[in-house]
XYZ file of C-alpha atoms in Angstrom:
346
model
C 60.407 134.192 84.499
C 63.469 132.129 84.757
C 62.046 129.222 86.619
C 60.065 128.609 84.125
C 63.467 127.820 82.309
C 64.655 125.609 85.097
C 61.220 123.739 85.213
C 61.758 122.731 81.318
C 65.287 121.542 81.718
C 64.284 119.748 84.983
C 61.099 118.741 83.383
C 63.062 117.623 79.571
C 60.966 119.913 77.689
C 62.834 120.384 75.062
C 60.094 122.451 73.085
C 59.237 124.647 76.489
C 62.290 125.843 76.741
C 63.032 126.690 73.372
C 59.615 129.109 74.021
C 61.606 130.295 77.113
C 64.713 130.928 75.730
C 62.898 132.853 72.740
C 61.140 134.651 75.432
C 64.367 136.244 76.551
C 64.817 134.332 79.488
C 67.579 134.350 81.762
C 70.003 131.305 80.679
C 72.510 131.595 82.949
C 70.290 133.128 86.513
C 70.749 129.891 89.444
C 67.763 128.654 91.189
C 67.698 130.483 93.805
C 64.370 128.690 95.187
C 66.906 125.039 95.150
C 70.186 124.739 95.220
C 71.909 127.078 92.676
C 72.581 124.944 89.855
C 71.691 127.328 86.196
C 69.912 125.598 83.539
C 73.398 124.475 81.862
C 74.312 122.430 85.040
C 70.655 120.684 85.266
C 70.614 119.581 81.384
C 74.131 118.713 81.785
C 73.597 116.701 85.602
C 70.651 115.209 83.180
C 72.744 114.466 80.201
C 70.230 115.727 77.936
C 72.749 116.528 74.666
C 69.671 118.710 73.181
C 69.103 121.025 76.256
C 72.659 121.304 76.602
C 73.805 122.298 72.944
C 70.800 124.995 72.562
C 71.512 126.978 75.674
C 75.562 126.682 74.879
C 74.582 128.359 71.299
C 72.121 131.507 73.358
C 75.045 132.281 75.135
C 75.129 130.565 78.756
C 78.402 130.546 80.801
C 79.898 127.420 81.053
C 82.262 127.958 83.329
C 79.678 128.638 86.198
C 80.131 126.510 89.244
C 78.044 124.886 91.433
C 78.369 124.771 94.439
C 80.646 121.923 94.644
C 82.764 123.076 92.270
C 81.481 121.594 89.231
C 81.521 122.656 85.403
C 81.938 120.269 82.537
C 82.546 116.990 85.778
C 78.545 117.244 85.482
C 78.353 115.495 81.978
C 80.214 112.687 82.869
C 79.339 111.270 86.316
C 75.405 112.249 83.961
C 77.020 108.784 81.923
C 74.121 109.748 79.245
C 75.500 111.020 75.645
C 79.134 111.794 77.570
C 81.358 112.480 74.607
C 79.163 114.505 72.136
C 78.220 116.664 75.698
C 82.020 116.743 76.731
C 82.427 118.108 72.735
C 80.163 120.318 72.742
C 81.100 122.251 76.133
C 84.566 121.788 74.961
C 83.825 123.884 71.575
C 82.179 126.446 73.727
C 84.881 126.727 75.719
C 84.112 125.339 79.050
C 87.423 124.773 81.119
C 88.904 121.668 81.126
C 91.031 122.983 84.677
C 88.561 123.326 87.450
C 88.738 121.032 89.814
C 85.978 119.815 91.747
C 85.763 120.959 95.874
C 85.356 117.302 97.205
C 88.382 115.503 95.974
C 89.804 118.031 93.950
C 89.361 115.783 90.644
C 89.195 117.867 86.800
C 86.608 116.315 83.893
C 90.044 114.855 82.602
C 90.248 112.569 86.085
C 86.150 111.564 86.185
C 86.719 111.306 82.236
C 89.176 108.895 82.573
C 87.620 106.723 85.303
C 84.197 106.337 83.524
C 86.139 105.426 79.739
C 87.903 102.771 82.118
C 85.416 101.536 83.673
C 83.811 100.905 80.095
C 83.190 97.622 78.929
C 84.336 98.414 75.398
C 86.235 101.345 73.851
C 84.622 103.348 70.408
C 86.917 104.914 68.413
C 84.167 108.151 70.075
C 86.122 107.396 73.506
C 89.023 107.481 71.633
C 89.260 110.556 70.357
C 86.639 112.679 73.343
C 89.738 111.857 75.554
C 92.173 112.984 73.202
C 90.064 116.127 72.478
C 89.986 117.451 76.760
C 93.791 116.476 77.106
C 94.832 118.975 74.414
C 92.410 121.204 76.143
C 93.407 120.324 79.511
C 96.825 120.105 82.100
C 96.744 116.273 82.467
C 99.380 116.771 84.441
C 97.180 117.981 87.586
C 96.542 115.544 89.977
C 93.772 115.048 92.237
C 93.307 115.588 96.305
C 94.764 112.004 96.260
C 97.456 112.861 94.537
C 96.399 110.468 91.096
C 96.741 112.197 88.334
C 94.259 111.095 85.258
C 96.516 108.124 84.425
C 96.904 106.743 87.286
C 92.936 106.366 87.458
C 93.074 105.075 83.750
C 96.432 102.969 84.988
C 93.929 100.942 87.323
C 92.110 99.332 85.142
C 91.779 99.811 81.553
C 93.147 97.739 79.179
C 92.892 100.237 75.573
C 97.021 100.445 74.714
C 96.285 103.344 72.723
C 94.063 105.654 75.097
C 96.838 104.364 77.895
C 99.884 105.858 75.396
C 97.593 108.806 75.316
C 97.913 109.743 78.827
C 101.619 109.470 78.406
C 101.824 113.438 79.044
C 101.533 113.068 82.331
C 104.603 112.578 84.605
C 104.462 108.404 84.565
C 106.765 109.134 87.520
C 103.845 111.172 89.864
C 103.228 109.972 92.915
C 99.567 109.507 94.346
C 99.093 109.998 98.038
C 100.402 106.650 98.995
C 103.657 107.001 96.853
C 102.093 104.888 93.940
C 103.423 105.385 90.450
C 100.348 104.482 87.423
C 102.487 101.340 87.323
C 101.607 100.080 90.835
C 97.989 101.225 90.666
C 97.761 98.909 87.609
C 99.624 96.140 89.663
C 97.879 97.120 92.848
C 94.750 96.571 90.408
C 95.302 93.971 87.990
C 95.543 95.243 85.476
C 96.470 93.322 82.026
C 99.722 92.145 81.685
C 100.174 94.028 78.469
C 99.447 97.381 80.222
C 101.799 96.550 82.917
C 104.765 95.832 80.525
C 103.233 99.365 78.289
C 103.876 101.098 81.344
C 107.044 99.584 82.882
C 108.821 99.785 80.069
C 108.567 103.713 80.170
C 108.309 103.266 83.384
C 111.811 103.733 86.626
C 111.396 100.486 88.120
C 113.009 101.828 90.970
C 110.875 104.017 92.091
C 109.645 102.649 95.646
C 105.883 103.344 97.295
C 105.730 105.328 100.797
C 105.738 101.257 102.441
C 109.018 101.168 99.945
C 107.214 98.855 98.113
C 108.963 98.475 94.532
C 106.580 96.871 91.174
C 108.785 93.952 91.958
C 107.544 94.188 95.559
C 103.650 94.468 95.194
C 103.685 91.424 92.342
C 106.184 89.426 94.749
C 103.344 89.811 97.239
C 100.678 90.000 94.942
C 102.429 86.173 93.737
C 102.743 87.079 90.021
C 104.847 84.891 88.218
C 104.971 86.141 84.518
C 105.042 89.708 85.878
C 108.286 88.565 88.246
C 110.086 87.809 84.947
C 108.845 90.104 83.640
C 110.141 93.269 85.440
C 113.170 91.471 86.236
C 113.821 90.894 82.845
C 113.366 94.772 82.295
C 115.956 95.305 84.959
C 114.048 95.716 88.539
C 116.606 95.050 91.356
C 115.604 91.915 93.751
C 117.648 93.132 96.561
C 115.667 96.204 96.968
C 114.348 96.571 100.530
C 111.346 98.032 101.624
C 110.712 100.479 104.915
C 110.710 96.698 106.924
C 113.793 95.643 105.213
C 112.569 93.255 103.004
C 113.586 91.835 99.756
C 111.052 90.718 96.706
C 112.269 87.428 97.811
C 111.726 87.754 102.013
C 107.486 88.396 100.281
C 107.718 85.474 98.632
C 109.173 82.995 100.845
C 106.805 84.044 103.992
C 104.409 83.838 101.813
C 105.417 80.226 100.501
C 104.950 81.072 96.836
C 107.695 78.374 95.400
C 107.613 79.308 91.889
C 108.863 82.708 92.857
C 111.064 81.488 94.930
C 112.065 78.982 92.394
C 112.730 81.859 89.521
C 114.782 84.249 91.550
C 117.442 81.263 93.330
C 117.482 80.893 89.747
C 118.564 84.853 88.981
C 122.280 85.567 89.228
C 121.412 89.431 90.667
C 120.088 88.188 93.923
C 121.421 88.314 97.326
C 120.296 85.489 99.239
C 121.259 87.123 102.538
C 120.489 90.382 102.848
C 118.993 91.062 106.646
C 115.372 92.756 106.707
C 115.020 95.020 109.742
C 114.736 92.347 112.232
C 117.635 90.733 110.845
C 115.612 88.160 109.457
C 117.300 86.012 105.982
C 114.582 85.120 103.078
C 115.307 81.543 104.721
C 114.686 82.759 107.926
C 111.117 83.895 106.861
C 111.065 80.408 105.519
C 111.880 78.842 108.624
C 109.125 81.053 110.908
C 106.098 80.109 108.078
C 106.891 76.403 108.428
C 107.317 76.545 104.538
C 109.169 73.294 104.269
C 109.959 72.624 99.815
C 110.550 77.239 100.274
C 113.510 76.330 102.835
C 114.621 73.072 100.658
C 115.239 76.020 98.061
C 117.054 78.196 99.517
C 119.154 75.723 101.137
C 119.666 74.606 97.416
C 121.072 77.425 96.416
C 125.165 77.444 97.488
C 125.455 81.375 98.356
C 122.101 80.854 101.284
C 124.817 81.479 104.850
C 122.786 79.758 107.546
C 125.414 81.638 109.714
C 123.374 84.734 109.460
C 121.726 85.738 113.113
C 118.424 87.517 112.984
C 118.359 90.143 116.139
C 117.687 87.663 118.847
C 121.050 86.305 117.519
C 118.721 82.979 116.305
C 119.915 81.165 112.887
C 117.637 80.070 111.002
C 118.785 76.462 112.202
C 117.582 77.693 115.755
C 114.939 78.824 114.630
C 113.418 75.730 113.791
C 114.527 74.112 117.443
C 112.300 75.997 119.019
C 110.009 74.191 121.201
C 106.436 74.867 119.401
C 108.146 74.807 116.084
C 110.012 71.766 116.718
C 106.260 70.094 117.519
C 104.153 72.197 114.305
C 107.694 71.599 111.579
C 109.626 68.587 112.843
C 110.913 68.252 109.193
C 112.484 72.083 109.124
C 114.950 70.771 111.960
C 116.262 67.383 110.689
C 116.253 69.162 107.361
C 117.932 72.206 108.339
C 120.418 69.809 110.442
C 121.302 68.021 107.684
C 122.245 70.980 105.911
C 124.073 72.435 108.090
C 126.489 69.680 108.833
C 127.147 68.816 105.570
C 128.585 72.071 105.478
C 130.628 71.370 107.702
C 131.983 68.537 106.304
C 132.893 70.692 103.506
C 134.557 72.825 104.462
C 136.978 70.280 106.355
């Protein structure tokens, strides 16, 4: 008898399902000959709202899990009639906090990812997400340490949806030590989203590599975000695990506009050395970026006497044989500046 229920749902034959439940079929019996799914699991996987509603009205258990630990997850991954199906299951007390077995994701994690991937954001999506937030613990993290806000911050551009998930911990860090702000920056989300997150986040929090949000945008050559984060109080002197400041990262990449902005920032310490004893000037010389070296030399605070862990000054690096051949103008530029500095002292 129960096989008829599973067959009716799998065939999406609503009238056959009605006949089965009227005949007293067990709406919760697993499909013993298959993967053990209940009729509700099958209907949810198909995104068939009418069948889901009928099974709920007939008293099915909305919290029976699949072998992968899924319940409400199924209607979201079906990507069909998602919002109506989520709402009806919540109305029938489906637990929004159940974490599936493979990645530890809750229905809220999945709905956040689904909504973030939509080309437009209808009011229906906003209402559904809010309903699920109210019915679950939005602070739960998946197996990779991501909250629902981490998922939304990656690509969602709807500021209202982002704000709704501020009930999450904005300092929560994923397995790479990244906050939702880090996620937004690493995935090149819209400026308005970054601005909203940054205004409500601790800009000094670093990921597992010691990178603050300012390091990330310096590495990714995002001038407008560099300017914004510095204006919000992000430290340009923070050092990641290798001792590099944002200025080191931009000098290494020859990012002239970013270096120029920081050279005009009164808070910048040009002489911070990384774990190899390299200043930003050393790094620019090593990378062969003439214009960046020239710009750094224009900063009076730039100390040309500092030596790296190999006891080399920036000038001595420039005078190494292979570098003199590949970038001959660097040696001349630095040598002239050293002479000017010597003359100025006397």
